[in-house]
XYZ file of C-alpha atoms in Angstrom:
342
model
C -13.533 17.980 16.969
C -9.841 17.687 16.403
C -7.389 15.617 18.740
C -5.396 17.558 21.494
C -2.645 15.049 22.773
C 0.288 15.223 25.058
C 3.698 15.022 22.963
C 3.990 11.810 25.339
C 1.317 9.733 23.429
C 2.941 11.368 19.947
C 5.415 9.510 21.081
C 3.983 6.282 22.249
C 2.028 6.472 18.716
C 5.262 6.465 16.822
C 7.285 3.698 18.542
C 3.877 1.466 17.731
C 3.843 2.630 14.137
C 7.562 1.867 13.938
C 7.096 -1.832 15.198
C 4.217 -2.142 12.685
C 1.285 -2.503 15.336
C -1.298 0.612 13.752
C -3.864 -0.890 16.217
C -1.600 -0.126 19.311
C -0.830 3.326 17.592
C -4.474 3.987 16.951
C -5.509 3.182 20.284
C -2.427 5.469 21.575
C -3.996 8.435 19.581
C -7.332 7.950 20.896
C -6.227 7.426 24.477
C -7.456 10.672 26.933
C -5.140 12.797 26.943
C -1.936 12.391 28.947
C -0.750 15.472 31.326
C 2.664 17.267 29.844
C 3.219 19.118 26.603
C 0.839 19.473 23.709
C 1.627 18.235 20.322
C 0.138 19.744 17.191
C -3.277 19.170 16.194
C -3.112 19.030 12.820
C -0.372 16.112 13.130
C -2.049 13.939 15.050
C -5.170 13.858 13.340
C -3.368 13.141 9.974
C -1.199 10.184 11.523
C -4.959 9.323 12.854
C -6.099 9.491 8.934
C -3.470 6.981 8.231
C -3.945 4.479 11.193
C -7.745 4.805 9.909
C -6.512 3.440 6.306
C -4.214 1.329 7.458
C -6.771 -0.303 9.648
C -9.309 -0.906 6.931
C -11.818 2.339 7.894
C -11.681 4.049 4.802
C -14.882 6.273 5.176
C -14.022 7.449 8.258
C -9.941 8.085 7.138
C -11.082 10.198 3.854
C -13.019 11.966 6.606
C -10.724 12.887 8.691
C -7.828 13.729 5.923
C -10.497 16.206 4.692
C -11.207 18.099 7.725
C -7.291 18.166 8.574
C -6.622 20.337 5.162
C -9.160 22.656 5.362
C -6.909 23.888 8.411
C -5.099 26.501 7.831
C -1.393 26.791 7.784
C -0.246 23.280 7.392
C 3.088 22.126 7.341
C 4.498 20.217 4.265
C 4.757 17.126 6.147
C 1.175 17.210 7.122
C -0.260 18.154 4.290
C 1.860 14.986 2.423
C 0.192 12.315 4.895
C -3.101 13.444 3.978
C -2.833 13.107 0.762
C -0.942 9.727 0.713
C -4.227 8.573 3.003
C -6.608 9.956 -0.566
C -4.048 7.877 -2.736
C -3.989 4.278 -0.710
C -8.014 4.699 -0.456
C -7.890 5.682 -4.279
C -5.327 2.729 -4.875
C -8.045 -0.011 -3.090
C -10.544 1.565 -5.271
C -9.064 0.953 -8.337
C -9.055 4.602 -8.990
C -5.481 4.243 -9.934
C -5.021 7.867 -12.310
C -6.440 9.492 -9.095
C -3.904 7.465 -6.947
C -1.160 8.290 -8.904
C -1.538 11.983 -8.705
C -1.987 11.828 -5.115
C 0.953 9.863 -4.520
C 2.626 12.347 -6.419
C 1.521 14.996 -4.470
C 2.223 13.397 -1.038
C 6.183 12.617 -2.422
C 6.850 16.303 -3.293
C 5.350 17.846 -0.339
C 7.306 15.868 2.106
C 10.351 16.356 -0.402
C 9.571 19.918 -0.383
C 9.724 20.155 3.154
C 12.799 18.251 3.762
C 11.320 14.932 4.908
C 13.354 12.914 2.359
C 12.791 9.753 4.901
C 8.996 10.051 3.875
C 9.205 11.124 0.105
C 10.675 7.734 -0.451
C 8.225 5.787 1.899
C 5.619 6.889 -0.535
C 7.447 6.549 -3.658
C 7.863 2.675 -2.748
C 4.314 3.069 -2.160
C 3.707 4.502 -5.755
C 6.380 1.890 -6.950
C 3.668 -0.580 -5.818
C 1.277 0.457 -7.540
C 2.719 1.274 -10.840
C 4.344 -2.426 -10.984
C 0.370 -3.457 -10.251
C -1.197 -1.846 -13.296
C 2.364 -1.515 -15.960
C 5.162 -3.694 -17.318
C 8.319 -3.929 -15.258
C 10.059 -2.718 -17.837
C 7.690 0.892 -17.949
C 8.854 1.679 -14.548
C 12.417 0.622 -15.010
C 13.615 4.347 -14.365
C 11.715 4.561 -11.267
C 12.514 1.177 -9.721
C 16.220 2.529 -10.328
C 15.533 6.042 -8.649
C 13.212 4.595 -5.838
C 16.175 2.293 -5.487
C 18.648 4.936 -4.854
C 16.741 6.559 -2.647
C 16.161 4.199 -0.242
C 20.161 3.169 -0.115
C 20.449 6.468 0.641
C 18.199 7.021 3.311
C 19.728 3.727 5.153
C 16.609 3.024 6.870
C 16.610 -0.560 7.568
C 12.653 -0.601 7.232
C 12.605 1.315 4.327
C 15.572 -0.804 2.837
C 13.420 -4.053 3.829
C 9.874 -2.295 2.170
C 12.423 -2.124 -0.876
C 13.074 -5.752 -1.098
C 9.492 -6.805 -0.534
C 8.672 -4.604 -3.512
C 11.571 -6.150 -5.936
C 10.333 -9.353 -4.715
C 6.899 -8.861 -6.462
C 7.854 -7.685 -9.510
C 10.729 -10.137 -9.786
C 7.939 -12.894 -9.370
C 5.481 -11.677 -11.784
C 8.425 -11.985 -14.400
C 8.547 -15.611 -13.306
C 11.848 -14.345 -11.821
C 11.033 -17.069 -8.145
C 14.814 -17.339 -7.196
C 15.104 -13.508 -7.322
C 12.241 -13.194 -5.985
C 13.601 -15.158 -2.443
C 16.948 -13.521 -2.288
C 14.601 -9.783 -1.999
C 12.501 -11.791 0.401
C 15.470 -12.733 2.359
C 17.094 -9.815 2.041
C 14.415 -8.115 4.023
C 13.756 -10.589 6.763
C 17.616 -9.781 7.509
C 17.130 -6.005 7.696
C 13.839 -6.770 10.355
C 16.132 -9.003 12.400
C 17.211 -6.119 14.797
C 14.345 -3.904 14.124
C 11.567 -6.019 13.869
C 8.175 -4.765 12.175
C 5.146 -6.999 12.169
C 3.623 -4.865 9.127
C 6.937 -5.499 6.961
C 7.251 -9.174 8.738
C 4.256 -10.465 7.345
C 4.304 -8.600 3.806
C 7.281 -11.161 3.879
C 5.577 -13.971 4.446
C 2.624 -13.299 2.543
C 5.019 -12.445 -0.931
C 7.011 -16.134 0.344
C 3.244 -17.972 0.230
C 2.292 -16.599 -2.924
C 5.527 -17.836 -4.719
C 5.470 -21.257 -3.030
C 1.986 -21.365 -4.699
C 3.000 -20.620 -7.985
C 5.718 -23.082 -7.284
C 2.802 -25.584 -6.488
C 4.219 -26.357 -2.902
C 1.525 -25.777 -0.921
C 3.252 -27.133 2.666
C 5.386 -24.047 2.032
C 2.912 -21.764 1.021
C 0.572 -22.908 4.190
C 3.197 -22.105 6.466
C 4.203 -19.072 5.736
C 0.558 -18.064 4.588
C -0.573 -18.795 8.761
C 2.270 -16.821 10.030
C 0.984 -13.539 7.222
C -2.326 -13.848 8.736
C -0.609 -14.229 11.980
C 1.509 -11.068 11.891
C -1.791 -9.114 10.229
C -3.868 -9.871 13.036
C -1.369 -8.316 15.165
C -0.596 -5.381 13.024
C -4.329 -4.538 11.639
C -3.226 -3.701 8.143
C -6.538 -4.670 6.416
C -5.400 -5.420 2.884
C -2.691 -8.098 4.750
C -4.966 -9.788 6.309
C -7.731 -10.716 3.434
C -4.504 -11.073 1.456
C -2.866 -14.161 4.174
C -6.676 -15.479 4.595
C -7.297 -16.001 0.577
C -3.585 -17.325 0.085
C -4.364 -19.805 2.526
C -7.415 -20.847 0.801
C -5.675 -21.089 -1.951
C -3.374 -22.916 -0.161
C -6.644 -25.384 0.868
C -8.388 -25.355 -2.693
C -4.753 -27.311 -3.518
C -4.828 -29.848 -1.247
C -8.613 -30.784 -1.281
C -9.351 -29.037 1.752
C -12.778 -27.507 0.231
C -14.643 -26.404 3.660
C -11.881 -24.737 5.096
C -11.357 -22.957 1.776
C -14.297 -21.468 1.581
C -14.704 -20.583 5.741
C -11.574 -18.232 4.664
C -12.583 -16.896 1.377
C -15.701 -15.944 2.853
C -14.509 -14.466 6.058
C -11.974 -12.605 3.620
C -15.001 -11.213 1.596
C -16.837 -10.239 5.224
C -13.809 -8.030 5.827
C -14.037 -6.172 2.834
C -15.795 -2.958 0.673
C -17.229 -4.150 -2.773
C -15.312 -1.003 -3.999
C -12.110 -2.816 -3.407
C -9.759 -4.931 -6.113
C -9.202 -7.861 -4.024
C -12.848 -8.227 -3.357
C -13.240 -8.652 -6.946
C -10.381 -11.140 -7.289
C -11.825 -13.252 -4.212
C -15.124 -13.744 -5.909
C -13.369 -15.258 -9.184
C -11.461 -17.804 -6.612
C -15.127 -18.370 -4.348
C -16.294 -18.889 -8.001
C -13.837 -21.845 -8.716
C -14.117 -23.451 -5.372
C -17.557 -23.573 -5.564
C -17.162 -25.087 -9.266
C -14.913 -27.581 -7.845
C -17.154 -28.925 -5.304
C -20.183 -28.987 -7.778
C -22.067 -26.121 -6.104
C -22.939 -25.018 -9.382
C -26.204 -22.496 -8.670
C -24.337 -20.785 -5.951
C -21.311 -20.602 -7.960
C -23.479 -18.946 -10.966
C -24.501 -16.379 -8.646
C -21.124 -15.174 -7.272
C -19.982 -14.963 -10.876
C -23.133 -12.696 -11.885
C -21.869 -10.482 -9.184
C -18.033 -10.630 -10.212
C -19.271 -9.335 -13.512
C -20.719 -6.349 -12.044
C -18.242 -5.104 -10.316
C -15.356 -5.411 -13.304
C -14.047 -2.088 -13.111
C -15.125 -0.775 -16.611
C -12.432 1.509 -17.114
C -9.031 0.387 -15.394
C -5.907 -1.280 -17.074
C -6.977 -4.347 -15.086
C -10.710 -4.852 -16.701
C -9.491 -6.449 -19.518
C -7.917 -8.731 -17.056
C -10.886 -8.954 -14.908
C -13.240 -10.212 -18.305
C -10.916 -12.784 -19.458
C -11.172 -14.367 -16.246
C -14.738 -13.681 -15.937
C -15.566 -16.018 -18.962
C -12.766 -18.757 -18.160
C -14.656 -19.658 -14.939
C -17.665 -19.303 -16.711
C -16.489 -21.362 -19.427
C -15.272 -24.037 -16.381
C -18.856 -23.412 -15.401
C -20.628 -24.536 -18.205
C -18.410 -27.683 -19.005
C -19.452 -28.825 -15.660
C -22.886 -28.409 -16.371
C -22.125 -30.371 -19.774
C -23.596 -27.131 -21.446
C -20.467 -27.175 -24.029
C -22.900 -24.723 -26.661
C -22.090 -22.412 -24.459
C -18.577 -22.869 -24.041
C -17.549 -22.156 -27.243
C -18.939 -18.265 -26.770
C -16.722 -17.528 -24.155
C-alpha cells in the first residue's frame, strides 16, 4: 500500500534530509501517521524510494520507485526523484549508459517543472559519474555549466556538493593542492548549515588524498571521522567507502588484522552487483598477499575475476589490476613462469 502522512512528518522528513541524517528521515516517513493535514501520496513514497537508496536497500527502493510511476498524474518533481532513485541504483551497478539516461531524465523533469534547486542536485550527481567513467577534460563543458548552476542557485549545500565534486576530479589529475582548497571550500559552506552526508563526503575525499600523499596519520583521522559521520547519516556507499580507506589506511602502517576486520565488514555491507565490491576484493586480495595467506588470497582473486564487469569503460581497468595482483601472487609463491603471462 502507499504511505498516507500528515504534512507534519513531510516536514520533519525534510529538515532530517536537509541535515544529512536519511535514517532519521526514513524513520520520520515510516512513523504512524501524525493527526493534521495530509500530504501527497505519491511524494512521500518517492522521497521514501530515495531514503531506501540512500540507505543501501536497493531492491526494495527500485520497488517502490516502480509502483510510485505507475500512478497516475504525477507531478514533474515526482516523477524526477524516481527516476534519479533508477539512475544511483544503475550507477552502483555499473550500468552506467542506463544511469546516464536516467539522470538525464530526472534533470529535465524537475527543470521542466520549475525545480531548478533539484535539476542541479542531480546534474552534480551526473557530474559524478561522468568524471568516474571519462577524462576531465570530456566533461569540461559540463563541469562549467553544472558550475554555473549551482552559483546560481546559492544553496550553500549545493555550493559545498560542488566543491566535493571539483575536489575529486582535481585529485585524479594529481591536482592534491586544488584538490584541498575545494575540500575546504566546502567545510566553510557546512559551517552554519551543517550536513553530516556532505560532512563526511569531506572527510572521506581529505583521507583518500592524504593516502595518495602517503600520510597515513592524516588519512586515519579524517578516514574515522567519514565512517563516523556515515554511521550517523546511513548513506551506504559512505560508509564501505570510510571503512576500506581506513584499511587502507592500516595495510600502510602494518596494521594487517585490523585491515582486514574492515575490509571484510565493508564487503558484509555490500551487493556483489556493486563497483566498490569489486574494488574491495582486489585490496582483500593484496592484504592477504602481504601477510602470506596465499590460498585464501587465490580464492578472492578467482572471484574478483568473475565479477569484472565485461562491458563497462572500467573493465579494462578492472583486468589490468586483476593480473598485477596475480602477478604479486605468483612472485610470492616463487612461481615467476607464470609471471611473465600476466
Amino acid at each position: 500500500a502507499f504511505s498516507t502522512m500528515s504534512a507534519r512528518q513531510l516536514e520533519l522528513a525534510n529538515v532530517a534530509i536537509r541535515a544529512g541524517c536519511f535514517k532519521d528521515a526514513l524513520a520520520a516517513l515510516e512513523k504512524r501517521e501524525i493527526a493534521g493535514e495530509k500530504a501527497d501520496a505519491s511524494e512521500i513514497d518517492a522521497l521514501r524510494a530515495a531514503m531506501l537508496a540512500w540507505l543501501g536497500r536497493d531492491e526494495q527502493a527500485r520497488d517502490l520507485a516502480q509502483r510510485v510511476l505507475r500512478l497516475a498524474g504525477l507531478p514533474s518533481a515526482v516523477t524526477a526523484r524516481c527516476y534519479w532513485v533508477f539512475a544511483y541504483l544503475d550507477k552502483k551497478a555499473e550500468l552506467f549508459h542506463e544511469a546516464i539516461q536516467n539522470y538525464q531524465k530526472a534533470i529535465h523533469l524537475a527543470h521542466d517543472g520549475g525545480d531548478q534547486q533539484q535539476s542541479c542536485e542531480y546534474q552534480l550527481d551526473l557530474l559524478g559519474l561522468l568524471s568516474d567513467v571519462h577524462q576531465p577534460e570530456s566533461v569540461a563543458l559540463f563541469i562549467r555549466e553544472v558550475r554555473r548552476n549551482a552559483i546560481r542557485s546559492g544553496a550553500p549545500h549545493t555550493l559545498a556538493s560542488l566543491h566535493i565534486n571539483l575536489a575529486k576530479i582535481e585529485a585524479r589529475q594529481g591536482l592534491f593542492t586544488k584538490g584541498h582548497h575545494h575540500l575546504d571550500a566546502s567545510r566553510r559552506l557546512l559551517a552554519d548549515e551543517p550536513n553530516c552526508w556532505l560532512l563526511g563526503a569531506g572527510h572521506l575525499n581529505r583521507s583518500a588524498i592524504h593516502l595518495v600523499q602517503s600520510d597515513p596519520q592524516a588519512a586515519r583521522l579524517h578516514a574515522e571521522e567519514a565512517v563516523r559521520l556515515s554511521e550517523i547519516s546511513g548513506h551506504a556507499y559512505n560508509s564501505v567507502a570510510a571503512m576500506a580507506n581506513l584499511s587502507h589506511v592500516y595495510q600502510q602502517v602494518g596494521h594487517y588484522d585490523k585491515a582486514e576486520k574492515l575490509i571484510t565488514d565493508a564487503l558484509g555491507r555490500m551487493s556483489s552487483k556493486e563497483r566498490l565490491y569489486v574494488d574491495l576484493l582486489d585490496s582483500y586480495a593484496n592484504l592477504l598477499i602481504e601477510t602470506d595467506a596465499l590460498s585464501r588470497a587465490e580464492e578472492v582473486l578467482k572471484e574478483f575475476f568473475s565479477l569484472v564487469p565485461k562491458e563497462s569503460g572500467r573493465s579494462s581497468w578492472c583486468r589490468m589490476s586483476f593480473h598485477n595482483t596475480r602477478a604479486r601472487l605468483l612472485m610470492r609463491k616463487n612461481l615467476w613462469h607464470g609471471v611473465a603471462e600476466e
